PDB file of C-alpha atoms in Angstrom:
ATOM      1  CA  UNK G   1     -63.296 103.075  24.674  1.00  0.00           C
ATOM      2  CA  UNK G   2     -60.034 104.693  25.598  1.00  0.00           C
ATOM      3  CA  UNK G   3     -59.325 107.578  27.344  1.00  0.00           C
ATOM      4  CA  UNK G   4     -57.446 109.222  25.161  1.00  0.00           C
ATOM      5  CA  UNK G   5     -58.200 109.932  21.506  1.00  0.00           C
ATOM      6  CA  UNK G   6     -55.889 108.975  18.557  1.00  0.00           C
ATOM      7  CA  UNK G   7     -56.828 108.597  15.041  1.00  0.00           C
ATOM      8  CA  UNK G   8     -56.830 104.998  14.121  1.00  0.00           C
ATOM      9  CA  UNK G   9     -54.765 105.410  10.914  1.00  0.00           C
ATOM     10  CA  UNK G  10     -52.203 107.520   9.497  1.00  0.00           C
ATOM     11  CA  UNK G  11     -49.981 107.005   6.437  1.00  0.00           C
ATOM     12  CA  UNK G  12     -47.351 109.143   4.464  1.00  0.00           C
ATOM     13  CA  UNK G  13     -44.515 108.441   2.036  1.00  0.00           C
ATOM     14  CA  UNK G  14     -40.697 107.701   2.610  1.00  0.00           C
ATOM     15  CA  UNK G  15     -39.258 111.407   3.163  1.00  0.00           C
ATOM     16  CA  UNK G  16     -42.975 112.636   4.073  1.00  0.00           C
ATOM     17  CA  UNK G  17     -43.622 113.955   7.934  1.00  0.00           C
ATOM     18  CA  UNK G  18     -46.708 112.750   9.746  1.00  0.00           C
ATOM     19  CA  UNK G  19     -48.083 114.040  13.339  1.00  0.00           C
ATOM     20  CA  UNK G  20     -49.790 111.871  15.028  1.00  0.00           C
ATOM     21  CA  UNK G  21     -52.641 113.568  17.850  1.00  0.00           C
ATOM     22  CA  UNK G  22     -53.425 112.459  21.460  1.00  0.00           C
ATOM     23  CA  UNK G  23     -56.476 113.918  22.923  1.00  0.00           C
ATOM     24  CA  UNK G  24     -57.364 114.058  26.442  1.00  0.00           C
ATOM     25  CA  UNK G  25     -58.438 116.260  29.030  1.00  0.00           C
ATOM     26  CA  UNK G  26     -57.428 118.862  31.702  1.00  0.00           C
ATOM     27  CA  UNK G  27     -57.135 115.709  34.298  1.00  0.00           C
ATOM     28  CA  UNK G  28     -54.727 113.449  31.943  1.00  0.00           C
ATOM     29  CA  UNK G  29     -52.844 115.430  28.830  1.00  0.00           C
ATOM     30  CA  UNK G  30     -53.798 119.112  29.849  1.00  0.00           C
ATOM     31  CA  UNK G  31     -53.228 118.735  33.650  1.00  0.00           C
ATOM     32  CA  UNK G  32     -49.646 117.449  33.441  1.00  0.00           C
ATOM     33  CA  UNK G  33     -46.486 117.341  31.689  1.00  0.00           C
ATOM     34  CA  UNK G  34     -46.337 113.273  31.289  1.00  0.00           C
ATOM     35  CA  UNK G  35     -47.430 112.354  28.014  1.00  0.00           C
ATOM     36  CA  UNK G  36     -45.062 109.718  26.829  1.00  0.00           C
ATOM     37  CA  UNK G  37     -45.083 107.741  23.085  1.00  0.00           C
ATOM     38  CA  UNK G  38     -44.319 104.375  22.366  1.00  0.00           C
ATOM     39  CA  UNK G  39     -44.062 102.561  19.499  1.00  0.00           C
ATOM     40  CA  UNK G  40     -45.217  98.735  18.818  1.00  0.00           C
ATOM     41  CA  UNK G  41     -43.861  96.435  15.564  1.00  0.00           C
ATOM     42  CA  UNK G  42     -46.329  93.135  15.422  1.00  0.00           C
ATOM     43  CA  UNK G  43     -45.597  90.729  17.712  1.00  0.00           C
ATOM     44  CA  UNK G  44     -43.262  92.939  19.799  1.00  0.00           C
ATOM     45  CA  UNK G  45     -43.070  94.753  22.914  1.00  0.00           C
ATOM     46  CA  UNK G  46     -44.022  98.507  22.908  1.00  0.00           C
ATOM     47  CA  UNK G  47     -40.961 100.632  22.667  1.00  0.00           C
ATOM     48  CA  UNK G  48     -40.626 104.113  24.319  1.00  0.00           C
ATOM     49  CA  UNK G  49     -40.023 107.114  21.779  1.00  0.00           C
ATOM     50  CA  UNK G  50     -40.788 110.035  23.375  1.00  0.00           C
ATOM     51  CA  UNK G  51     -41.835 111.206  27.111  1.00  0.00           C
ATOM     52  CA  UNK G  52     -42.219 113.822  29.890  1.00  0.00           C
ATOM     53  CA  UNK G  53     -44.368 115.596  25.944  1.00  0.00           C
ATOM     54  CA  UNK G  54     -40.746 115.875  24.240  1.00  0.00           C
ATOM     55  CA  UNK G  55     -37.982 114.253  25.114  1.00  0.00           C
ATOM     56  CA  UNK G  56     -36.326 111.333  23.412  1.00  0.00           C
ATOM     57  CA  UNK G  57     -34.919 108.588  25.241  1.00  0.00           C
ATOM     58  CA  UNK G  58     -31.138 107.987  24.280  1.00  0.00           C
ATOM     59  CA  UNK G  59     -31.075 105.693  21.061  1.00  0.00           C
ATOM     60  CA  UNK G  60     -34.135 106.898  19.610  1.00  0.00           C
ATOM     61  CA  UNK G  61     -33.854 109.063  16.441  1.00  0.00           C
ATOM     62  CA  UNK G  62     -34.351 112.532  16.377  1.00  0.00           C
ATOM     63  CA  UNK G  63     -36.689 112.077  13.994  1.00  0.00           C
ATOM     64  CA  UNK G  64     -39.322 111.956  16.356  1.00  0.00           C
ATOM     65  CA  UNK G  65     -40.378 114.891  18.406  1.00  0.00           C
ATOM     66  CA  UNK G  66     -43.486 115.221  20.804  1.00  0.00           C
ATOM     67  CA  UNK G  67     -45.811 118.673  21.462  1.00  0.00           C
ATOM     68  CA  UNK G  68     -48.224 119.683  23.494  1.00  0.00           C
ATOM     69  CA  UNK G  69     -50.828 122.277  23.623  1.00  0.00           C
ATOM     70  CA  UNK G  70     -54.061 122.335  25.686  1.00  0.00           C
ATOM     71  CA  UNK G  71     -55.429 118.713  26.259  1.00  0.00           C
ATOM     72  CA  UNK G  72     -53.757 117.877  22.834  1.00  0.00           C
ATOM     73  CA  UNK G  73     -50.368 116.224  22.944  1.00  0.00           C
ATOM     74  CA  UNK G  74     -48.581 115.364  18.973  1.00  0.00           C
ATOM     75  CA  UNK G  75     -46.001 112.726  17.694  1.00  0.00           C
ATOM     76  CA  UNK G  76     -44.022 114.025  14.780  1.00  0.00           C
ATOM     77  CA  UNK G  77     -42.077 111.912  12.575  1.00  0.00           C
ATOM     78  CA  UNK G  78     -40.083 113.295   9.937  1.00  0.00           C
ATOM     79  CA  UNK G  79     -37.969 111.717   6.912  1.00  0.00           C
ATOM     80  CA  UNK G  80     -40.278 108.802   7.180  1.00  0.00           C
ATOM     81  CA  UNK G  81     -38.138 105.470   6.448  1.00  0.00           C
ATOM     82  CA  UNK G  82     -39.707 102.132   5.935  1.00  0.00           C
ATOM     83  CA  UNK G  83     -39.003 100.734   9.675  1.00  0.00           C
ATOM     84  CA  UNK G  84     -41.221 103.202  10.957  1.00  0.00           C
ATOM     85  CA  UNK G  85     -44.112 101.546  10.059  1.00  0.00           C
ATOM     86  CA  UNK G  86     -46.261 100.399  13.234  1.00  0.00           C
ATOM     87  CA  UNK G  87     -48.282 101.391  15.920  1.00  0.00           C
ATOM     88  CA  UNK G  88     -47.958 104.254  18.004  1.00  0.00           C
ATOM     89  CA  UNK G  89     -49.757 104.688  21.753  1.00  0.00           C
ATOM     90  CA  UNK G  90     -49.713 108.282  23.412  1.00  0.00           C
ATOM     91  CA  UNK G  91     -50.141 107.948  27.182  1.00  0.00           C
ATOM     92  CA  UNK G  92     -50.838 110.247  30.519  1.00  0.00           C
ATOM     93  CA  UNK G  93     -50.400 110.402  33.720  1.00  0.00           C
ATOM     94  CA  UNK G  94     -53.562 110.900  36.050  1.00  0.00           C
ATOM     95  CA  UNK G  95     -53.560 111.274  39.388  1.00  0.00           C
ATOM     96  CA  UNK G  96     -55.094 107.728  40.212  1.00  0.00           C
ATOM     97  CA  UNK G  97     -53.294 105.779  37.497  1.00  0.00           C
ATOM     98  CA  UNK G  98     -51.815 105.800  33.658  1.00  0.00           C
ATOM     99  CA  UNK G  99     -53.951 105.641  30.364  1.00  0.00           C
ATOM    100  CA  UNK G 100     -53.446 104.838  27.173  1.00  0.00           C
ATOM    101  CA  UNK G 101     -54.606 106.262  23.385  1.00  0.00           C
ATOM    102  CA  UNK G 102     -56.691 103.865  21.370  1.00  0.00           C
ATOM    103  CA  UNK G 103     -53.256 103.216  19.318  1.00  0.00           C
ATOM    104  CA  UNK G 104     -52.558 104.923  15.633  1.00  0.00           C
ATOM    105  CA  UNK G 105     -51.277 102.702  12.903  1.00  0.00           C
ATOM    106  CA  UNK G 106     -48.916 104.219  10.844  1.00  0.00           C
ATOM    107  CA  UNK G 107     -48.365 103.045   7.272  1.00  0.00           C
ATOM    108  CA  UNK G 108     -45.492 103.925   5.168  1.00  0.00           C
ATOM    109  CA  UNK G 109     -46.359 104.078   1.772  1.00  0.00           C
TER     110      UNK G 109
ATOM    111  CA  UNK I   1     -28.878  97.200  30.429  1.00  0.00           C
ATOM    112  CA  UNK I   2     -31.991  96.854  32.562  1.00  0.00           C
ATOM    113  CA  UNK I   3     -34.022  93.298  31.218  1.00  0.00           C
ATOM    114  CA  UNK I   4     -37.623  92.388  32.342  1.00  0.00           C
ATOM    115  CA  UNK I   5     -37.654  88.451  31.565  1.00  0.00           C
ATOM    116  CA  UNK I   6     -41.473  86.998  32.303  1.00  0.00           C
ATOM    117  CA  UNK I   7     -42.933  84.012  32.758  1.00  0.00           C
ATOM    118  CA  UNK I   8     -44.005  81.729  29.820  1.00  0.00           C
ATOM    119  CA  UNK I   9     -47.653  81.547  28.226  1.00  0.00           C
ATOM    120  CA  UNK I  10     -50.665  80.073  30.237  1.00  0.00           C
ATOM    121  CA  UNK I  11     -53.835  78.393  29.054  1.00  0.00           C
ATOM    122  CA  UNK I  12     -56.470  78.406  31.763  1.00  0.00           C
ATOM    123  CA  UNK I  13     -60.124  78.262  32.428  1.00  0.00           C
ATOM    124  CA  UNK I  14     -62.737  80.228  32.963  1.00  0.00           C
ATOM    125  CA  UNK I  15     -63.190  81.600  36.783  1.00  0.00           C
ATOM    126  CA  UNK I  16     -59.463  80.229  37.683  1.00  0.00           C
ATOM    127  CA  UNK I  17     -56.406  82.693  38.710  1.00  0.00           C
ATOM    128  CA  UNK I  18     -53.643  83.364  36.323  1.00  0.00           C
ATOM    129  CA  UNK I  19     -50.048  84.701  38.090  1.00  0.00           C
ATOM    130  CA  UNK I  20     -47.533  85.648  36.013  1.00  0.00           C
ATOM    131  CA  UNK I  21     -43.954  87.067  36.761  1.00  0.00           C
ATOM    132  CA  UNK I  22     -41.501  89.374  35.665  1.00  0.00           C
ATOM    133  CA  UNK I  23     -37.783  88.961  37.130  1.00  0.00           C
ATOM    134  CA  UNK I  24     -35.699  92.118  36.442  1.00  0.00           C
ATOM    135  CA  UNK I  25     -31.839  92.690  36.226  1.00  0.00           C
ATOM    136  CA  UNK I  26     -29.480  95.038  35.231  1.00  0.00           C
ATOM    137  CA  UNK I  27     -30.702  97.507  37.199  1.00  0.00           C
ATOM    138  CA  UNK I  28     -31.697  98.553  40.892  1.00  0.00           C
ATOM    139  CA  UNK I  29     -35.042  96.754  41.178  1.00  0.00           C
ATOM    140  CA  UNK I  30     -36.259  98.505  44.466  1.00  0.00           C
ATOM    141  CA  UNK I  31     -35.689 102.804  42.769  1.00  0.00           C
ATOM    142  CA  UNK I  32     -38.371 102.249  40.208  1.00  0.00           C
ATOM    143  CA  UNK I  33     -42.262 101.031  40.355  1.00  0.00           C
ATOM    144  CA  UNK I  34     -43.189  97.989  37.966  1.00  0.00           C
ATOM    145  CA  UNK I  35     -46.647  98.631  36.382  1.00  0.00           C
ATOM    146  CA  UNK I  36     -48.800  95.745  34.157  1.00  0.00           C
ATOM    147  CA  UNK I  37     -50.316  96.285  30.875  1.00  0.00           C
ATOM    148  CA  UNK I  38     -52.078  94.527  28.569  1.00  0.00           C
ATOM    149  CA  UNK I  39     -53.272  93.899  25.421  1.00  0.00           C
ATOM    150  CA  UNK I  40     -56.011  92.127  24.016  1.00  0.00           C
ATOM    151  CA  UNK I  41     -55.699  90.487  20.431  1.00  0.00           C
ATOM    152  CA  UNK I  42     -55.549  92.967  17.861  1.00  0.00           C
ATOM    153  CA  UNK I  43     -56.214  95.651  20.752  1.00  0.00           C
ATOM    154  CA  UNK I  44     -54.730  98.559  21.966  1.00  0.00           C
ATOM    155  CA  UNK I  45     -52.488  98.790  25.258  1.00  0.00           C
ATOM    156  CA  UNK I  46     -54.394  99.121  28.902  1.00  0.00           C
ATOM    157  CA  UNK I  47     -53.153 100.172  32.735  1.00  0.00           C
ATOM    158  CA  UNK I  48     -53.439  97.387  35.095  1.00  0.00           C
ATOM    159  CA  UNK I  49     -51.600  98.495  38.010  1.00  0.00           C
ATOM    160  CA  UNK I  50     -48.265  99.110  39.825  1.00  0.00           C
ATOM    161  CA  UNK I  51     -46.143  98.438  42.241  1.00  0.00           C
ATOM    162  CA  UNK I  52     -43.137 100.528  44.463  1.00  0.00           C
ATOM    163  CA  UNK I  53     -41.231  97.476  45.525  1.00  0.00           C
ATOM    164  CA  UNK I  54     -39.486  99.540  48.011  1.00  0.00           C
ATOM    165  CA  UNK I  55     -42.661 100.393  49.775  1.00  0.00           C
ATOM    166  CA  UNK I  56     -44.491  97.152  49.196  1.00  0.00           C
ATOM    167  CA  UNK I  57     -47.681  99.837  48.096  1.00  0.00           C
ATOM    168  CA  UNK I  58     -49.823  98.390  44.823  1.00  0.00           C
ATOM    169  CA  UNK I  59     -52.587 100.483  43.243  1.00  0.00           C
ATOM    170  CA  UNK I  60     -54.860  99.607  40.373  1.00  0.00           C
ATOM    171  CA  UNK I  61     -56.965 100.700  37.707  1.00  0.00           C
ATOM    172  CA  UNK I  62     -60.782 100.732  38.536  1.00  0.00           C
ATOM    173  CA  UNK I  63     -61.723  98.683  36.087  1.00  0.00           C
ATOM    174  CA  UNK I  64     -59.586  95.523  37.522  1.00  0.00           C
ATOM    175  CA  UNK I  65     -59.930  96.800  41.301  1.00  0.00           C
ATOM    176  CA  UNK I  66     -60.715  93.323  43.459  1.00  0.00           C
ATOM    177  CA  UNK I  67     -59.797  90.978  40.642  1.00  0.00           C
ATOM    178  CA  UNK I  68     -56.121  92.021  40.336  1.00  0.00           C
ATOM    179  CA  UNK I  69     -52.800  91.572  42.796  1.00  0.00           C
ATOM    180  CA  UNK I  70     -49.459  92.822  41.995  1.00  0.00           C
ATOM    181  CA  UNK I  71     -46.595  92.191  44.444  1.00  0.00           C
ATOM    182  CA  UNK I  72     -43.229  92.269  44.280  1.00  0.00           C
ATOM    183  CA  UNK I  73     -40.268  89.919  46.267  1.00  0.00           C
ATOM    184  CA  UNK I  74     -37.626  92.674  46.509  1.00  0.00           C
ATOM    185  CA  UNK I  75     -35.496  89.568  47.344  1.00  0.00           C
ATOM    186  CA  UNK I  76     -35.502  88.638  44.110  1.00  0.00           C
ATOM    187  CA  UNK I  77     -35.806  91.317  42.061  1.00  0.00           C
ATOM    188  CA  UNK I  78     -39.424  89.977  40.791  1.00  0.00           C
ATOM    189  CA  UNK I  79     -42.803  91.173  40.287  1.00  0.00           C
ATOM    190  CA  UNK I  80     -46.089  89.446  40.434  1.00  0.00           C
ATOM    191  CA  UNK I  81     -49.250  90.001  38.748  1.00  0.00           C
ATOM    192  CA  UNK I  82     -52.132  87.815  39.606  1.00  0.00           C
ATOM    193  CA  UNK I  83     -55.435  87.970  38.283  1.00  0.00           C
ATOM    194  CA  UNK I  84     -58.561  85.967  39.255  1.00  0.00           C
ATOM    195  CA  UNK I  85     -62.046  85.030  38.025  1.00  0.00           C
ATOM    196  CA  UNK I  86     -60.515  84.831  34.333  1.00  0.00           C
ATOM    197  CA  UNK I  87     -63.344  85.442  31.608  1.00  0.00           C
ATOM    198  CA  UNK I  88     -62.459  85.191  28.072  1.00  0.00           C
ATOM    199  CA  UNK I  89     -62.475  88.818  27.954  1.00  0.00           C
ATOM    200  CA  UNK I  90     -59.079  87.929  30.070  1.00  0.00           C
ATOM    201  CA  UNK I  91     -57.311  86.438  26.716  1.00  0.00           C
ATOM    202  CA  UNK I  92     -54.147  89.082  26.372  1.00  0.00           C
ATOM    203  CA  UNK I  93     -50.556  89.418  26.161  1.00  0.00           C
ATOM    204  CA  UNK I  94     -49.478  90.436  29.587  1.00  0.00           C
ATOM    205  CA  UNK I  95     -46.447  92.813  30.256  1.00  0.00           C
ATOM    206  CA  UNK I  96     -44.408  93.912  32.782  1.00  0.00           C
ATOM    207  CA  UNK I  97     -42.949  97.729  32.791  1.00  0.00           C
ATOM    208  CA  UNK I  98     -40.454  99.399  34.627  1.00  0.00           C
ATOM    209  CA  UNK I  99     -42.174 102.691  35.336  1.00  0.00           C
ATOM    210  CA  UNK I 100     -40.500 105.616  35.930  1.00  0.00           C
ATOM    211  CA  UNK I 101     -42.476 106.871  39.507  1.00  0.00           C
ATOM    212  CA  UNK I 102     -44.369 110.123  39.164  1.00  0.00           C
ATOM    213  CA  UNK I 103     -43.642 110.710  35.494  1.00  0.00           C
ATOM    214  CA  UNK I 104     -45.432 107.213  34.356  1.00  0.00           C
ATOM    215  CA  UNK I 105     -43.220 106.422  32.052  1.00  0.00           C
ATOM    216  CA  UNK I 106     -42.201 103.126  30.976  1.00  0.00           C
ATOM    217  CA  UNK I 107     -38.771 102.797  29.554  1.00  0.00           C
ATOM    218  CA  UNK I 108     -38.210  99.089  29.853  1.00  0.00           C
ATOM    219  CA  UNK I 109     -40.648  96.210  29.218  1.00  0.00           C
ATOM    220  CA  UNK I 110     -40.646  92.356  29.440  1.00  0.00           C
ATOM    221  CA  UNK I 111     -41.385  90.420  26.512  1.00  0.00           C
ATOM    222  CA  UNK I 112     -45.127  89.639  27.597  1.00  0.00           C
ATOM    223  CA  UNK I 113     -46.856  86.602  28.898  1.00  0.00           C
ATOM    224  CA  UNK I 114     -49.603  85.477  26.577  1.00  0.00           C
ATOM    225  CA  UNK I 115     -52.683  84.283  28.638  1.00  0.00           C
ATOM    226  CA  UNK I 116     -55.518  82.176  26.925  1.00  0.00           C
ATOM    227  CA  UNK I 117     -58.552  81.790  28.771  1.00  0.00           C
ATOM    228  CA  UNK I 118     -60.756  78.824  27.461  1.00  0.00           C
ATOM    229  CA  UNK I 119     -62.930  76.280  28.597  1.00  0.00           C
TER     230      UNK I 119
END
């Protein structure tokens, strides 16, 4: 059981948006201003998309933005393309160490 | 361009240690903290721990307290993650993360260290 709540599955359509949800608590997502988002492609490394709730890393498209409000951080992706299909983990910073979502796979339809 | 390159893919047995590496470059090893996460097959990603190679200090997640040791040879500009009494629970991909300090965020990862624990 993870810490953090994501819905397992999302899916939308090339040119769609989807938001993806994170939900913690007031002692991980609520408490503090470090969510980050990273994206995983099969048999790859997760990359980082998003942290410190929304801001994008250089490189990474600006067609991904990150919110938060209350113990509920959100990955938006808009303009969907193909290559964005994967799986997305939100993450937090607690004061005694780092957790993870349960992980949302996103399918492009 | 900061790389994390681990060590290759271990089979071991159950109750035996597994220690796996992560050599970084590119960047100045001792400024960030290295953390360890990893993920079971067809599982979702999981804290192990960290390490500030400048201070030598490691702390873990509960669940892995007394079973885990991360350490770091500033020397080298490596990382070590060593866990012991493998169970087959144990069976992940291992990676290494340079981790940003108070802000927990991992911008850089190795290319993970699959572990297969098997009698």
């Amino acid at each position: 059981q993870s810490a953090l709540t994501q819905p397992a599955s999302v899916s939308g359509s090339p040119g769609q948006s989807i938001t993806i949800s994170c939900t913690g608590t007031s002692s991980d997502v609520g408490g503090y201003n470090y969510v980050s988002w990273y994206q995983q492609h099969p048999g790859k490394a997760p990359k980082l998309m998003i942290y410190e709730v929304s801001n994008r890393p250089s490189g990474v498209s600006n067609r991904f933005s990150g919110s938060k409000s209350g113990n509920t951080a959100s990955l938006t992706i808009s303009g969907l393309q193909a290559e964005d299909e994967a799986d997305y983990y939100c993450s937090s910073y607690t004061s005694s160490s780092t957790e993870f979502g349960g992980g949302t796979k996103l399918t492009v339809l | 361009q900061v790389q994390l390159v681990q060590s290759g893919a271990e089979v071991k047995k159950p109750g035996s240690s597994v220690k796996v590496s992560c050599k970084a470059s590119g960047g100045t090893f001792s400024s960030y903290a290295i953390s360890w996460v990893r993920q079971a097959p067809g599982q979702g990603l999981e804290w192990m721990g960290r390490i500030i190679p400048i201070l030598g200090i490691a702390n873990y997640a509960q669940k892995f307290q007394g079973r885990v040791t991360i350490t770091a040879d500033k020397s080298t500009s490596t990382a070590y993650m060593e866990l012991s009494s493998l169970r087959s629970e144990d069976t992940a991909v291992y990676y290494c993360a340079r981790d940003g300090g108070v802000t927990r965020t991992f911008d850089y990862w190795g290319q993970g260290t699959l572990v297969t624990v098997s009698s």
